[in-house]
Short mmCIF file of C-alpha atoms in Angstrom, two decimals:
data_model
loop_
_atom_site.label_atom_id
_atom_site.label_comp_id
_atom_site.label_asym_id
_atom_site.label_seq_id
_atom_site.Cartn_x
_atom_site.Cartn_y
_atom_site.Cartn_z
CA UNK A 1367 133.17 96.03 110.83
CA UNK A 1368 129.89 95.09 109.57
CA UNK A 1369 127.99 92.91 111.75
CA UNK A 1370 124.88 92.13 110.39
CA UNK A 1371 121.96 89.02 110.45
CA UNK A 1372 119.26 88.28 107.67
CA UNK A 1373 116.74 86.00 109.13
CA UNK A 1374 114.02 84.59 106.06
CA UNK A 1375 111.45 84.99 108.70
CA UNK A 1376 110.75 86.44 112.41
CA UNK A 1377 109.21 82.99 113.60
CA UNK A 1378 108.85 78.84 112.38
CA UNK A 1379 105.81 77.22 112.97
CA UNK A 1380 104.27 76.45 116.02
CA UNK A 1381 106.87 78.48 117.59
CA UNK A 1382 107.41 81.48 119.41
CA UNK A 1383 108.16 85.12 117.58
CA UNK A 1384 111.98 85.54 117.28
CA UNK A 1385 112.17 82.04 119.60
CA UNK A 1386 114.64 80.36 116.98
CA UNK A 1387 116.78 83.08 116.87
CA UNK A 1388 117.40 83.90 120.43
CA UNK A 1389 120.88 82.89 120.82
CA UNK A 1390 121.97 84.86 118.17
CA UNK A 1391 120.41 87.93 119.20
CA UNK A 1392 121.52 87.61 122.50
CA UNK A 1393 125.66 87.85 121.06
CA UNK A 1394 124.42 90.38 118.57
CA UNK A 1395 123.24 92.75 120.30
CA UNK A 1396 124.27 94.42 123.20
CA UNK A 1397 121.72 96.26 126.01
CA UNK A 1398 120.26 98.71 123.52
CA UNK A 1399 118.42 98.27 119.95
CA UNK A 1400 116.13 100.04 117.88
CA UNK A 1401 113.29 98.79 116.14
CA UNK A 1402 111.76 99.80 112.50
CA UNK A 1403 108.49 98.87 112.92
CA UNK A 1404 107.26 100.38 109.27
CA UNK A 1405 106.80 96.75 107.87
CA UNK A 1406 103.49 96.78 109.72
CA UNK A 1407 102.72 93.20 109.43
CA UNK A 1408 99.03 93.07 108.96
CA UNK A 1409 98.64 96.55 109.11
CA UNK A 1410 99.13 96.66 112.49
CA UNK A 1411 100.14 100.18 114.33
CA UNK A 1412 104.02 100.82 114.73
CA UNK A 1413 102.72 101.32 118.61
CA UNK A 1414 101.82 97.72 118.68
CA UNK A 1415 104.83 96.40 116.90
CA UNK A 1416 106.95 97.80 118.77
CA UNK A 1417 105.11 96.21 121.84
CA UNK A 1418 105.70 92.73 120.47
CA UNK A 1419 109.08 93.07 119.31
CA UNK A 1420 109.80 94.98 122.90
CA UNK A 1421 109.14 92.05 124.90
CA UNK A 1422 110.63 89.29 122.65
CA UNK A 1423 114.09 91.39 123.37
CA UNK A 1424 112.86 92.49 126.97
CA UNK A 1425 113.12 88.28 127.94
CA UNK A 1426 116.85 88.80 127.07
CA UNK A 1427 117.30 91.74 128.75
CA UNK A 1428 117.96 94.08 125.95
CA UNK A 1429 115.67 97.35 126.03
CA UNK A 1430 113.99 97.95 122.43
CA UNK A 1431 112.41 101.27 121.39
CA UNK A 1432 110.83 101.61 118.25
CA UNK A 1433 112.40 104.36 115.90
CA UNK A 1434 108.67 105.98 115.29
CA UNK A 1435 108.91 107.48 118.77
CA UNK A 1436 111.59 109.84 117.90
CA UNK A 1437 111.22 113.24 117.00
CA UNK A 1438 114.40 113.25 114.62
CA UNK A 1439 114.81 109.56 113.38
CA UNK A 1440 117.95 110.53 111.70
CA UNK A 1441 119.71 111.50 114.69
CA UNK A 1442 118.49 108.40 116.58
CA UNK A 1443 119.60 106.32 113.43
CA UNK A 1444 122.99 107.67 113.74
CA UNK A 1445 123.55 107.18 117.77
CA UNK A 1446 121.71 103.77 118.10
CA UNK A 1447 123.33 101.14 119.17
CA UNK A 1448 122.05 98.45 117.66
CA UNK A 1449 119.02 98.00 114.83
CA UNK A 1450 116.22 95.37 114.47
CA UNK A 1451 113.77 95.94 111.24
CA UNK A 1452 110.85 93.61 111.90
CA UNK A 1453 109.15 92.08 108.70
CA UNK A 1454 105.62 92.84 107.01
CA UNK A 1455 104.84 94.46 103.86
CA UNK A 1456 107.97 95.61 101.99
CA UNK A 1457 106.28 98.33 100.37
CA UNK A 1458 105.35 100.06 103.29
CA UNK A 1459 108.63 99.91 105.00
CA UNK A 1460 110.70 101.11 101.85
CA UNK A 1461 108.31 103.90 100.95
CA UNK A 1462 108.73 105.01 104.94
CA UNK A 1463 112.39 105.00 105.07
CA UNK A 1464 112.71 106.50 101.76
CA UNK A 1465 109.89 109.25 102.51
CA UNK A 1466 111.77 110.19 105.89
CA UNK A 1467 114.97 110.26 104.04
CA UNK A 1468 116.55 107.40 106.37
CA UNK A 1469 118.59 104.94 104.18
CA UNK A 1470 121.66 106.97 104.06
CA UNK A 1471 121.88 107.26 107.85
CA UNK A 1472 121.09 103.68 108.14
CA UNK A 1473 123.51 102.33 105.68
CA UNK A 1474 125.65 104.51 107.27
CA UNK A 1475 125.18 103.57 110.98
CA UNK A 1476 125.28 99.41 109.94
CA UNK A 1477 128.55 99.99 107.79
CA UNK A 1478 130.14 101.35 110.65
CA UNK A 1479 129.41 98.44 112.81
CA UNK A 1480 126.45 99.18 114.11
CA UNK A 1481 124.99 95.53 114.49
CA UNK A 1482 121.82 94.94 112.57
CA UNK A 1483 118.67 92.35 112.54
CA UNK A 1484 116.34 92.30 109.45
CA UNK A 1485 113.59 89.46 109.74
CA UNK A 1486 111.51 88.83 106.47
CA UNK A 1487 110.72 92.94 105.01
CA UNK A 1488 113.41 93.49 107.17
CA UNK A 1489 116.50 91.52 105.88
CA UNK A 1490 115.05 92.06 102.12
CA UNK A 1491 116.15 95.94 102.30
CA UNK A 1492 119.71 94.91 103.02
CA UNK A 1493 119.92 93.33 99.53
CA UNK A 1494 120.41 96.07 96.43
CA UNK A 1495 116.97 96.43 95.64
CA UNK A 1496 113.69 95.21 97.23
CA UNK A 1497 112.84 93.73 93.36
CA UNK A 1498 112.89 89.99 94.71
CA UNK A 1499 109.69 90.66 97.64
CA UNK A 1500 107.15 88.65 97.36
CA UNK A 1501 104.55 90.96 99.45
CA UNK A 1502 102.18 92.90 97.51
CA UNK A 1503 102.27 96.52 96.32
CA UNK A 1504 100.06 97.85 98.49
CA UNK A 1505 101.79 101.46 99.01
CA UNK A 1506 103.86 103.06 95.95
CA UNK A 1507 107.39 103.88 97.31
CA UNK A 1508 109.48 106.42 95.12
CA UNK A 1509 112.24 104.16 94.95
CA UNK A 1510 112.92 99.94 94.73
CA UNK A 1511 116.07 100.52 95.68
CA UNK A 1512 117.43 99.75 99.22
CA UNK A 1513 120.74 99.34 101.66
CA UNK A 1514 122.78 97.49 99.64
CA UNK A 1515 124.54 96.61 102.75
CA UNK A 1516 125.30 92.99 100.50
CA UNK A 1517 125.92 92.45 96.92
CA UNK A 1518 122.91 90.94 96.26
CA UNK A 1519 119.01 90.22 96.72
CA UNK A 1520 117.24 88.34 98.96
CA UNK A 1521 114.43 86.26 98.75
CA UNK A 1522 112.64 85.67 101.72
CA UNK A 1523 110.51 82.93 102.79
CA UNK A 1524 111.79 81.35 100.05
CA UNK A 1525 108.98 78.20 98.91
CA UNK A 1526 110.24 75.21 97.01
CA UNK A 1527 107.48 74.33 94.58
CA UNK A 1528 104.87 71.92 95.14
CA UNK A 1529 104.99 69.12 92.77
CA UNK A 1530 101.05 67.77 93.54
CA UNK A 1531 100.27 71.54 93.17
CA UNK A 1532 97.63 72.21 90.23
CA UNK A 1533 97.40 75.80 90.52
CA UNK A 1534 99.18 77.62 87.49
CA UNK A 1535 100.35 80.89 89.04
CA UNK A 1536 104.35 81.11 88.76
CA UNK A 1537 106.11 79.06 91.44
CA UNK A 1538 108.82 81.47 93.12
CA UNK A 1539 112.03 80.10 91.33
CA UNK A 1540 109.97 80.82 87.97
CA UNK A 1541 109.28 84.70 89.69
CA UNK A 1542 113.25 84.90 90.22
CA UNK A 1543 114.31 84.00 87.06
CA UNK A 1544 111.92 86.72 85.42
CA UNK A 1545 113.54 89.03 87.86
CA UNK A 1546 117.12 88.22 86.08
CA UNK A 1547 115.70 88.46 82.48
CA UNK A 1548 115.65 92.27 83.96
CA UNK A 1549 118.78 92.59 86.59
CA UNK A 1550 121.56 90.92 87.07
CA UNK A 1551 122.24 90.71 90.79
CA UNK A 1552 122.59 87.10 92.30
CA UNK A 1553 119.64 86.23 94.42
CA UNK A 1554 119.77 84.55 97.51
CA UNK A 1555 116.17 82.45 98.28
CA UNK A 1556 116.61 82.13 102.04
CA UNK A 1557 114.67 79.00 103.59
CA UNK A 1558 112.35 79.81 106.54
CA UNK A 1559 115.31 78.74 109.33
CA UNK A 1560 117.82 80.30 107.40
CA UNK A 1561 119.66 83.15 107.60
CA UNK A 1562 122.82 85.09 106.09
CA UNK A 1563 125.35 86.14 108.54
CA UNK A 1564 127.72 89.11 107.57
CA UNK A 1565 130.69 89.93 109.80
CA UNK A 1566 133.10 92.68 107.80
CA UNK A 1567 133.60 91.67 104.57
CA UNK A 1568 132.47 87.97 105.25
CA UNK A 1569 129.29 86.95 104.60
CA UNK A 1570 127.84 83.05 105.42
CA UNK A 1571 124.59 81.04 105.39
CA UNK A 1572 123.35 79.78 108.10
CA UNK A 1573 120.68 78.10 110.01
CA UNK A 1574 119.06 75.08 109.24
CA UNK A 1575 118.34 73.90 105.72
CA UNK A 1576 120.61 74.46 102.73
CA UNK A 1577 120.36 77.70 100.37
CA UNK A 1578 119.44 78.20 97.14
CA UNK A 1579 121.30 80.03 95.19
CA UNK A 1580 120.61 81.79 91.90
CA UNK A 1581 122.80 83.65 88.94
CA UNK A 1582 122.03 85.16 85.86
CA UNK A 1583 122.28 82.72 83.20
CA UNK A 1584 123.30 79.26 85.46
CA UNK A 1585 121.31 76.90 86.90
CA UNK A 1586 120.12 77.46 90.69
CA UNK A 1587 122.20 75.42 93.00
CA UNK A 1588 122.16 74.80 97.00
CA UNK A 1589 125.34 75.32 99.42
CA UNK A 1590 124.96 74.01 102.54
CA UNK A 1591 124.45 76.14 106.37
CA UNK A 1592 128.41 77.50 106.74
CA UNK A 1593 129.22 78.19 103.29
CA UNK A 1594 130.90 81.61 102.76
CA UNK A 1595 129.36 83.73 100.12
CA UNK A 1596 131.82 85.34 97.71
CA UNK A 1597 130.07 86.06 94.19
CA UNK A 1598 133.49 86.40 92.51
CA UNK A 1599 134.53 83.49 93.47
CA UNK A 1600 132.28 81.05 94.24
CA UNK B 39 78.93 99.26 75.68
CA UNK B 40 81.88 97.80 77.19
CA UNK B 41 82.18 94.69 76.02
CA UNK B 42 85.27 92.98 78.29
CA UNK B 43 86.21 89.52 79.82
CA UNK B 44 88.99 89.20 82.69
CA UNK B 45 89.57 85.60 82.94
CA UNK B 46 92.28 84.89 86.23
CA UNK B 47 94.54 82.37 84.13
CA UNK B 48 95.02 81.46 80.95
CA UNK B 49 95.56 77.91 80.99
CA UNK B 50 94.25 75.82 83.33
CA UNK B 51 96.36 73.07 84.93
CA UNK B 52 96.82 69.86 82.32
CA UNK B 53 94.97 71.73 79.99
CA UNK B 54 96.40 73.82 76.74
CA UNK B 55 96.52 77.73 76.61
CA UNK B 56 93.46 78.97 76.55
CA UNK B 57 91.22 76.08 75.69
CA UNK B 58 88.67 76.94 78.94
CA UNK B 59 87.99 80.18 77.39
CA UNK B 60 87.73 79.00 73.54
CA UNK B 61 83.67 79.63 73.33
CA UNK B 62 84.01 82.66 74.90
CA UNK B 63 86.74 84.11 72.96
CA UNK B 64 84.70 83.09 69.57
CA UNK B 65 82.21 85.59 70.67
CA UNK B 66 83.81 87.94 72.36
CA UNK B 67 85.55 88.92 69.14
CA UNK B 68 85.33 88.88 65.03
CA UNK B 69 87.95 88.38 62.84
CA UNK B 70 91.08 90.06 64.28
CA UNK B 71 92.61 91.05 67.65
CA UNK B 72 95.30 92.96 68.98
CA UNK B 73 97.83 90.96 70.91
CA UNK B 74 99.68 93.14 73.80
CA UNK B 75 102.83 90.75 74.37
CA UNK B 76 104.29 93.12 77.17
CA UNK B 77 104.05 90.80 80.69
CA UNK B 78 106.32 88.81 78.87
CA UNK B 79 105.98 85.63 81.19
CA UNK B 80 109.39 83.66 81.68
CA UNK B 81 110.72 86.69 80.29
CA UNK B 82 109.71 85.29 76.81
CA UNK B 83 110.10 87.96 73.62
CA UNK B 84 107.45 89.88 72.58
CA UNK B 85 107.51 88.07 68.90
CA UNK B 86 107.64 84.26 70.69
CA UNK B 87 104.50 85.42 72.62
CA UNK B 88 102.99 86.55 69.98
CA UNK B 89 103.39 82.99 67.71
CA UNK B 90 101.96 81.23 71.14
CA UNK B 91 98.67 83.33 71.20
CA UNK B 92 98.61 83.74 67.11
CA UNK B 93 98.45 80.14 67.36
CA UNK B 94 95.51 79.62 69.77
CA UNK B 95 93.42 82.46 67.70
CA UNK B 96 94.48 80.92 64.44
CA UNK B 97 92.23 77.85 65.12
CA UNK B 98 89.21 80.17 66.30
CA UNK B 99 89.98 81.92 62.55
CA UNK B 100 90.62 85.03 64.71
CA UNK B 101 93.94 87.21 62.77
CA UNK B 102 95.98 88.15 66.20
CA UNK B 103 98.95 90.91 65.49
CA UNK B 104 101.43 91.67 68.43
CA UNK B 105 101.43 95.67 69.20
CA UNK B 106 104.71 95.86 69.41
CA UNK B 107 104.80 95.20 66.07
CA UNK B 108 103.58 98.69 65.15
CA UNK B 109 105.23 101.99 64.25
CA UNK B 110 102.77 103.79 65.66
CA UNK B 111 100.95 101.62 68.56
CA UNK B 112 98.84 104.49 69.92
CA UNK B 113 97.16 104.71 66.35
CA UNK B 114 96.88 100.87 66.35
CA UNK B 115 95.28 100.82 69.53
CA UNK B 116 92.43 103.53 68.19
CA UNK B 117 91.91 101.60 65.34
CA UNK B 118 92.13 98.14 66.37
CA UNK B 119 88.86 95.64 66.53
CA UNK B 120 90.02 93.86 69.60
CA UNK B 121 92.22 93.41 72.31
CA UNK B 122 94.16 90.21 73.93
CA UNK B 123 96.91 91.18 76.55
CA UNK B 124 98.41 88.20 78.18
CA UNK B 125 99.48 87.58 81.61
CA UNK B 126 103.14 87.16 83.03
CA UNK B 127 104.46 90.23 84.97
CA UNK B 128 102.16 93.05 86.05
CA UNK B 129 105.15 95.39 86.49
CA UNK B 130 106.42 94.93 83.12
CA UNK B 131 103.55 95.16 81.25
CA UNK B 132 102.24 98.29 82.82
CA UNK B 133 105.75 100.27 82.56
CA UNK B 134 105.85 99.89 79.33
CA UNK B 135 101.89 100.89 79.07
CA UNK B 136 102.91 103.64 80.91
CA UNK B 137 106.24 104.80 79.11
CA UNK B 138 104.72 104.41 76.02
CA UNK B 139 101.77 106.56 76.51
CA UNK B 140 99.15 103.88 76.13
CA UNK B 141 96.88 103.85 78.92
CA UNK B 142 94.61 106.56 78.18
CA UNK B 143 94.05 105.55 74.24
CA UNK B 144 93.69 101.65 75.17
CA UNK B 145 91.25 102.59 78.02
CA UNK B 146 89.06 105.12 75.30
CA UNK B 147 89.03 102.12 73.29
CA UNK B 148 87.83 99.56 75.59
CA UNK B 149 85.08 102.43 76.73
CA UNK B 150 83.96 102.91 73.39
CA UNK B 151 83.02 98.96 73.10
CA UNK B 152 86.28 97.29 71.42
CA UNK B 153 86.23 93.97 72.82
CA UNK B 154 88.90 93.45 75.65
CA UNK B 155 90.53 90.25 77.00
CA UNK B 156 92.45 89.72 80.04
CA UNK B 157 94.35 86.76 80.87
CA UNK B 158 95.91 87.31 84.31
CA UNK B 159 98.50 90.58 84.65
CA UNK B 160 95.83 91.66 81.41
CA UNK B 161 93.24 91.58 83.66
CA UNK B 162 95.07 92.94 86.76
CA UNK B 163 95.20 96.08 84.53
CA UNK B 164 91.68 96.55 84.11
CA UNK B 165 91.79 97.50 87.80
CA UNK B 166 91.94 100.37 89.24
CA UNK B 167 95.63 99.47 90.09
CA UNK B 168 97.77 96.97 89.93
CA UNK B 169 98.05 96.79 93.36
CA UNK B 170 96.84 93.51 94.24
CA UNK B 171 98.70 92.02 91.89
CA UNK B 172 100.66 88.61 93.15
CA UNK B 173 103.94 89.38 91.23
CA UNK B 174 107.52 89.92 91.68
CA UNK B 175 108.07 93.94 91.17
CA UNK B 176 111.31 92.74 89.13
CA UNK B 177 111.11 97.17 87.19
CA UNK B 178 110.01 100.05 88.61
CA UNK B 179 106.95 101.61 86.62
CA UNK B 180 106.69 105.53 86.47
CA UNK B 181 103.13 104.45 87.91
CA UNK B 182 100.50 101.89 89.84
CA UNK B 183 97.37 103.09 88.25
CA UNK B 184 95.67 100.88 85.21
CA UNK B 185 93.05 100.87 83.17
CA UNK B 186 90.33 100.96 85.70
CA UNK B 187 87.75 99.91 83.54
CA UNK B 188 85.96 98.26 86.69
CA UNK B 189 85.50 100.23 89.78
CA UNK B 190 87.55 97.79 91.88
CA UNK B 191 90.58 95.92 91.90
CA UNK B 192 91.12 92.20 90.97
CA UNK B 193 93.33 89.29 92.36
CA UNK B 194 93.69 86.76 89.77
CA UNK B 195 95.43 83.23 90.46
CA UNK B 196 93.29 83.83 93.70
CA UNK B 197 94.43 80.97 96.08
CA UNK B 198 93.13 79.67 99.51
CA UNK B 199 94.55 79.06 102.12
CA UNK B 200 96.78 75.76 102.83
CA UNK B 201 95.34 74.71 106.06
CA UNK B 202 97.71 71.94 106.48
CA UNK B 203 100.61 74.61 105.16
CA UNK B 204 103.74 75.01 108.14
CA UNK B 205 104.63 78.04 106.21
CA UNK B 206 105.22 81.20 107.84
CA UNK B 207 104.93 83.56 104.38
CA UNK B 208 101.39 85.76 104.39
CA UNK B 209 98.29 84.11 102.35
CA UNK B 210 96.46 86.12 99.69
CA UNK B 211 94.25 86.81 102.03
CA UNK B 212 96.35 88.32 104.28
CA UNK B 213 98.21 89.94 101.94
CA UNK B 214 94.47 91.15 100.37
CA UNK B 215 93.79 92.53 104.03
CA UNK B 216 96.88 94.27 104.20
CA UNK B 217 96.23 96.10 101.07
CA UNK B 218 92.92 97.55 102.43
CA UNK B 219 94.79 98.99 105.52
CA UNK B 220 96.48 101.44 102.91
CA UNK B 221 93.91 101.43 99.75
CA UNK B 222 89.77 101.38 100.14
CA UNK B 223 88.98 99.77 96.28
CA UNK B 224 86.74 96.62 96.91
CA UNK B 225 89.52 93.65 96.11
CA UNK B 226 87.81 90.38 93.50
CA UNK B 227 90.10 87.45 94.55
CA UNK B 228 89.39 85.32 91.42
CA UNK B 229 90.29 81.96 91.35
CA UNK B 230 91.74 79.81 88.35
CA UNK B 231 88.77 78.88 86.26
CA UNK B 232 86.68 82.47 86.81
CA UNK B 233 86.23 84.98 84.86
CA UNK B 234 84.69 88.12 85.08
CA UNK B 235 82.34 89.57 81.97
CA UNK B 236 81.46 93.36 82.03
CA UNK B 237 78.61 94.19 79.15
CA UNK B 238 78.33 97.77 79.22
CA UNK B 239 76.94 98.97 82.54
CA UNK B 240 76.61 95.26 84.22
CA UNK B 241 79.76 93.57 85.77
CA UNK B 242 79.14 89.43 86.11
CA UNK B 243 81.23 87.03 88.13
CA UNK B 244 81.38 83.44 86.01
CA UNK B 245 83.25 80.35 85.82
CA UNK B 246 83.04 76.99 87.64
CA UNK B 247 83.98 78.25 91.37
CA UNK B 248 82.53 80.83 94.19
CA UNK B 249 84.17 84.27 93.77
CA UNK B 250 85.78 85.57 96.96
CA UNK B 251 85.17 89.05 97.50
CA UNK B 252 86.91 91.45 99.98
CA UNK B 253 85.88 95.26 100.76
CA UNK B 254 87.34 97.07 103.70
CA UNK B 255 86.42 96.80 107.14
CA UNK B 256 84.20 93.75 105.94
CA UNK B 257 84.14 89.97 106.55
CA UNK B 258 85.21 88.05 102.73
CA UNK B 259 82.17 86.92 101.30
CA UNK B 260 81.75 84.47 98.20
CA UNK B 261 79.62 84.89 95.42
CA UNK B 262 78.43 81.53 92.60
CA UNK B 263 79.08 81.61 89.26
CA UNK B 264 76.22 84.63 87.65
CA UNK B 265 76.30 87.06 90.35
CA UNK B 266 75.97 90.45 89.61
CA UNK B 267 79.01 92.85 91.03
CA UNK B 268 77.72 96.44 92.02
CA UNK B 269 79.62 97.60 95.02
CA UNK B 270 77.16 100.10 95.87
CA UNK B 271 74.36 98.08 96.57
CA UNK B 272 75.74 94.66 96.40
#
């Protein structure tokens, strides 16, 4: 049974990394995780990632090693017990997983129940394709697409516009719906505080602020934290 | 003598499309121009682009014609007198550069001293990649690499940071830093209102604002209005 949680970011302001999330990782997860640090927020090393993630989970007593310290990634893909991909630059961390060959066995480990954590980067390669980022192209990955571990995209960080704003790039909703003149997967813009909670087949949003939603050819619309998320049938 | 102007936006805010830029378009070309509609912003067809920016260079008595309106574009770019490409999204406009073939014989014409305007994603292109460009990567090109008709690449839209912002999403700058952990191509974050001019061998920052320039390993540094841009002894 898929158990699986899609945080918009790894930390709200003013507060601590991962420190609005800590319940939840603490029923998540049991003793054991592995970390994708390949996100590299900031460029920083997978090494020091892995540091900061380590001791955010170390507090709740759950031992994190980062999945760059492995000889054979694959094989430690397919015995982990538990997987948290940190955010950063998109880019980086499909063209890494694609590069090592790892999105099979990951797919594979989280549909089997493996539970999983994606912040930011992180919960956008769960959606179909990694074609709703807003990070920058920094690296050239052979592929956009990604786990498809839900039937849509994700939007991260996702910014209502500013009405006093003056500045005439495209605001993000405008970015989305140029995305589905070209695809036609739902997209879910996920409010920092929010997140999408799958468990098997059913898949909520949560957290604090409502969702936005948006289709193909219908007007964006919010659901409130709890609501079940069933494309079909909405 | 490379005669081109990369302008970040083409409207600025309250104002109509292209009306900053109106002296500088009357002599920056003659009587006709080649529009390339492919950035498609909003997702807007190549023929309603077309009518918008016909309409602007119809009251500078400048004849604009859409490329995709030719049989044969490649032979319409090696014959044309000028060239408009308009912004909207980098990754659409340079797949289809790039899948139909049109790189190389737009860049030979822009060498060989055909006017070229930029607007936004049309001046992203004149880059050395389109790698610092701030939009959604809603297709897949076959490649990154422009025109690079300047030895750097640009950032148009360029926007500083909100200090009173409680958003947890990276900044352009940020975003601008994490690019040169991966790429070493000096990075012109050009906000709305700037241009830059290139007249054969000399490359000008202009407008009404400071230019923020970033190079590797480098604090940002800001340049007026007039500066001269020549990375190697800058």
């Amino acid at each position: 049974m898929k158990n699986i949680l899609l945080a918009s970011t790894s930390s709200l302001f003013g507060e601590a990394y991962l420190a609005y999330l800590t319940s939840e990782i603490s029923s998540l997860f049991d003793q054991e995780v592995i970390f994708i640090p390949y996100a590299r927020p900031g460029g920083i090393s997978h090494d020091d990632y892995t540091v900061k993630a380590a001791e955010a989970f170390a507090a709740l007593n759950i031992k994190l090693t980062g999945l760059h310290t492995y000889a054979d990634p694959q094989t430690a893909i397919r015995n982990a017990a538990g997987f948290f991909t940190g955010g950063g630059n998109t880019f980086l961390l499909v063209k890494q997983l694609h590069e090592l060959d790892l999105m099979d066995a990951l797919r594979a480990s989280v549909e089997k129940g493996i539970p999983y954590l994606g912040t930011s980067a992180g919960s956008n390669i769960a959606g179909v394709s990694m074609q709703t980022t807003n990070d920058m192209p920094i690296v050239y990955p052979p592929s956009f697409q990604t786990l498809g571990l839900v039937p849509f995209n994700l939007n991260p960080h996702y910014l209502d516009p500013d009405p006093t704003s003056k500045h005439n790039g495209e605001t993000r909703e405008t970015r989305i719906r140029e995305f589905h003149t070209q695809n036609s997967e739902p997209v879910i813009g996920l409010r920092e505080g929010n997140w999408i909670r799958v468990l098997g087949e059913k898949i909520t949003v949560e957290g604090r602020y409502d969702t936005r939603i948006f289709e193909p050819n219908k007007p964006a619309y919010e659901v409130p934290p709890g609501t079940l998320i069933n494309f079909s049938g909405l």
